XYZ file of C-alpha atoms in Angstrom:
253
model
C -20.485 6.943 -26.138
C -21.310 4.939 -23.044
C -20.193 1.326 -23.081
C -21.678 -1.060 -20.548
C -20.879 -4.634 -19.615
C -23.954 -6.587 -18.606
C -25.530 -9.970 -18.077
C -28.954 -11.186 -19.159
C -30.345 -14.710 -19.069
C -26.937 -16.035 -18.064
C -25.136 -14.373 -20.980
C -22.498 -11.649 -20.603
C -21.843 -9.016 -23.224
C -20.877 -5.439 -23.988
C -23.219 -2.853 -25.401
C -23.652 0.830 -26.160
C -26.238 2.750 -24.181
C -28.984 4.091 -26.406
C -31.523 5.901 -24.254
C -33.062 3.349 -21.911
C -31.755 0.430 -23.972
C -28.420 -1.266 -24.578
C -27.419 -1.937 -28.180
C -25.385 -5.148 -27.981
C -22.054 -4.942 -29.775
C -20.244 -7.628 -31.707
C -16.928 -8.416 -30.043
C -15.440 -6.219 -27.355
C -14.778 -2.476 -26.998
C -10.965 -2.722 -27.124
C -10.947 -2.959 -30.914
C -13.181 -1.764 -33.714
C -16.663 -3.144 -33.193
C -20.102 -3.086 -34.760
C -23.447 -2.525 -33.142
C -25.576 -5.605 -33.635
C -28.854 -3.721 -33.704
C -30.158 -6.135 -31.068
C -31.311 -3.980 -28.178
C -32.236 -4.983 -24.646
C -33.986 -2.781 -22.078
C -31.596 -1.372 -19.499
C -33.954 -2.318 -16.682
C -33.895 -5.979 -17.779
C -30.138 -6.473 -17.467
C -27.717 -6.645 -14.583
C -24.908 -4.153 -14.990
C -21.504 -5.690 -14.268
C -18.166 -4.000 -13.622
C -17.632 -2.232 -16.961
C -14.241 -3.958 -17.356
C -12.363 -6.821 -15.711
C -8.922 -5.280 -15.204
C -5.735 -7.271 -15.068
C -4.677 -4.677 -12.515
C -5.937 -1.511 -10.889
C -3.207 1.076 -10.365
C -4.325 3.612 -7.779
C -2.859 6.982 -6.856
C -2.882 8.343 -3.326
C -2.803 11.924 -2.053
C -3.528 13.462 -5.445
C -5.834 16.120 -3.955
C -4.071 18.487 -1.549
C -7.107 18.961 0.699
C -7.510 15.204 1.115
C -3.817 14.813 1.961
C -4.195 17.503 4.626
C -7.351 16.056 6.154
C -5.431 12.857 6.964
C -2.395 14.752 8.213
C -0.226 14.124 5.164
C 1.830 16.293 2.869
C 1.444 16.270 -0.900
C 4.198 13.903 -2.080
C 6.987 14.992 -4.424
C 6.140 12.077 -6.737
C 2.809 10.252 -7.085
C 2.084 7.609 -4.452
C 0.934 4.511 -6.323
C -0.408 1.176 -5.144
C -2.340 -1.781 -6.538
C -5.811 -3.099 -5.973
C -6.171 -6.714 -7.174
C -8.710 -7.828 -9.744
C -10.561 -9.663 -6.954
C -11.364 -6.307 -5.332
C -13.473 -5.194 -8.314
C -17.267 -5.210 -8.122
C -19.956 -3.529 -10.188
C -22.907 -1.207 -9.610
C -25.370 -2.577 -7.108
C -22.963 -5.215 -5.813
C -22.460 -5.258 -2.028
C -19.343 -3.915 -0.357
C -18.498 -6.547 2.262
C -17.251 -4.924 5.454
C -13.999 -6.744 6.284
C -13.818 -8.578 9.586
C -10.288 -7.273 10.300
C -11.272 -3.587 10.281
C -13.349 -1.305 12.487
C -13.084 1.810 10.293
C -13.891 1.545 6.602
C -14.003 4.744 4.528
C -15.390 5.769 1.144
C -13.165 7.493 -1.434
C -14.913 8.742 -4.589
C -12.583 8.774 -7.600
C -12.419 9.264 -11.344
C -11.218 6.029 -12.957
C -9.339 5.891 -16.253
C -9.977 2.794 -18.385
C -7.088 1.811 -20.635
C -8.020 0.879 -24.200
C -4.802 -0.541 -25.636
C -1.552 -2.108 -24.451
C 0.921 0.650 -23.725
C 4.242 1.426 -22.083
C 6.368 4.568 -21.864
C 3.519 6.679 -23.192
C 4.557 10.227 -24.166
C 2.283 12.982 -22.928
C 0.986 13.809 -26.402
C -0.161 10.185 -26.914
C -1.972 9.661 -23.609
C -5.417 10.220 -25.098
C -4.702 7.516 -27.673
C -4.368 4.792 -25.025
C -7.509 5.664 -23.049
C -10.819 3.957 -23.778
C -12.759 6.211 -21.434
C -13.691 6.993 -17.866
C -15.892 5.560 -15.146
C -16.727 6.092 -11.479
C -14.781 4.338 -8.747
C -14.875 4.016 -4.983
C -11.500 3.268 -3.412
C -12.947 1.627 -0.308
C -10.298 1.747 2.420
C -9.861 0.085 5.796
C -8.450 3.258 7.334
C -7.391 1.762 10.668
C -5.480 -0.988 8.868
C -3.871 1.539 6.528
C -2.632 3.522 9.514
C -1.082 0.576 11.331
C 0.411 -1.355 8.383
C 3.216 0.121 6.290
C 1.960 -1.611 3.147
C -1.577 -0.799 1.961
C -2.287 -4.180 0.360
C -4.820 -5.352 2.950
C -6.239 -1.903 3.704
C -7.090 -1.155 0.094
C -7.020 -4.527 -1.641
C -9.574 -6.607 0.217
C -12.406 -8.273 -1.692
C -15.128 -5.818 -2.860
C -12.957 -2.755 -2.119
C -13.045 -1.438 -5.706
C -16.554 -0.719 -7.012
C -16.488 0.450 -10.654
C -19.258 1.639 -12.954
C -21.891 2.038 -14.033
C -20.353 2.198 -17.546
C -17.425 3.670 -19.472
C -17.891 7.111 -21.009
C -15.597 7.372 -24.024
C -16.184 11.010 -24.985
C -15.176 13.044 -21.969
C -12.649 15.707 -21.051
C -11.485 14.765 -17.533
C -9.946 18.141 -16.790
C -12.695 19.773 -14.710
C -15.501 17.445 -13.626
C -17.563 17.457 -10.444
C -17.003 14.456 -8.155
C -19.510 13.844 -5.377
C -20.026 11.095 -2.824
C -23.191 10.617 -0.804
C -23.948 8.181 1.996
C -27.638 7.438 2.525
C -28.384 10.504 0.411
C -26.221 12.853 2.504
C -23.349 14.602 0.747
C -19.924 13.653 2.096
C -17.480 14.601 -0.665
C -17.626 17.324 -3.272
C -14.697 18.282 -5.467
C -13.535 18.828 -9.013
C -10.950 16.976 -11.055
C -9.273 20.312 -11.730
C -8.128 20.137 -8.089
C -5.932 17.101 -8.780
C -2.273 17.741 -8.016
C -1.300 15.718 -11.079
C -3.467 15.377 -14.162
C -4.557 12.223 -15.935
C -1.747 12.813 -18.451
C 0.807 13.177 -15.653
C -0.311 9.931 -14.042
C -0.352 7.818 -17.206
C 3.123 9.044 -18.174
C 4.435 8.309 -14.671
C 2.877 4.845 -14.370
C 3.863 3.641 -17.835
C 7.482 4.577 -17.250
C 7.543 1.515 -15.001
C 4.968 -0.944 -16.275
C 2.873 -2.027 -19.217
C -0.822 -1.260 -19.013
C -3.180 -3.681 -20.733
C -6.601 -3.160 -22.315
C -9.131 -2.994 -19.512
C -6.633 -1.964 -16.842
C -7.832 0.847 -14.608
C -6.044 3.849 -13.105
C -7.636 5.498 -10.063
C -6.754 9.183 -9.909
C -7.209 10.021 -6.221
C -10.015 11.327 -4.058
C -11.072 14.825 -2.957
C -11.482 15.803 0.684
C -14.396 14.586 2.772
C -13.639 10.895 3.163
C -15.418 9.269 6.059
C -16.700 6.099 7.678
C -19.156 3.584 6.307
C -21.379 1.365 8.432
C -23.296 -1.836 7.880
C -26.411 -1.002 5.856
C -25.121 2.267 4.379
C -25.794 3.058 0.733
C -22.809 4.850 -0.787
C -23.001 6.581 -4.169
C -20.288 8.149 -6.317
C -21.474 10.652 -8.920
C -19.170 12.113 -11.570
C -20.282 14.781 -13.989
C -20.650 13.445 -17.527
C -20.551 9.800 -16.454
C -23.313 8.959 -13.995
C -23.737 7.392 -10.576
C -22.217 4.272 -9.029
C -24.205 2.975 -6.061
C -23.334 0.161 -3.647
C -24.603 -1.004 -0.275
C -22.347 -1.933 2.615
C -23.060 -5.184 4.438
C -21.250 -7.132 7.126
C -19.471 -10.186 5.813
C -21.558 -13.204 6.796
């Protein structure tokens, strides 16, 4: 099932994709819901970020080849950091190139959407706390990341976390193709089976320390091939079984 968040005529709602239409649901997807039977054409709505997370917990260096390409070792424990809710944008929204950086990179990632409040999740219960999966782009000011010991500005600036286009609830994340293109040219190509630590590993690790809330998002790392983005570039993240998230980069006015 693909669950989208959308706006039409000034109204915001959730719906289930049904072909080229969205079947509006009653309520929200974090509890049992009913389809209303009221359908709107997909091309008549604006797709929004599929969730509005309280927090985005991201994982760095979770693909060995990506760690190596930046001159890093695979860490003994997962490297985690936060992206604020203000960094989140949806499909088609512009990525605003930050004024304090001269080197902004794309990072295509599988995003895990949490479906219920959870803490200290045992491995065998991880699937129970996941609503589904979506595409993410962990946009990074690489020059800032390299010169500042904390990654808050490098990875947390406004518009640095595109998510979408929807949440796929029926998906095995174990071995999916992840691809990133810039202006139609392939930059990244990998598989989730190359992750150093699995989705289960990451959820167990993160929830040892903190409570995850419905709608929170976990970014699982990026494969090799990250590279620069320029003003006017169109960057797209495609993940097998989910779809394609596309955003355009523009200079902040």
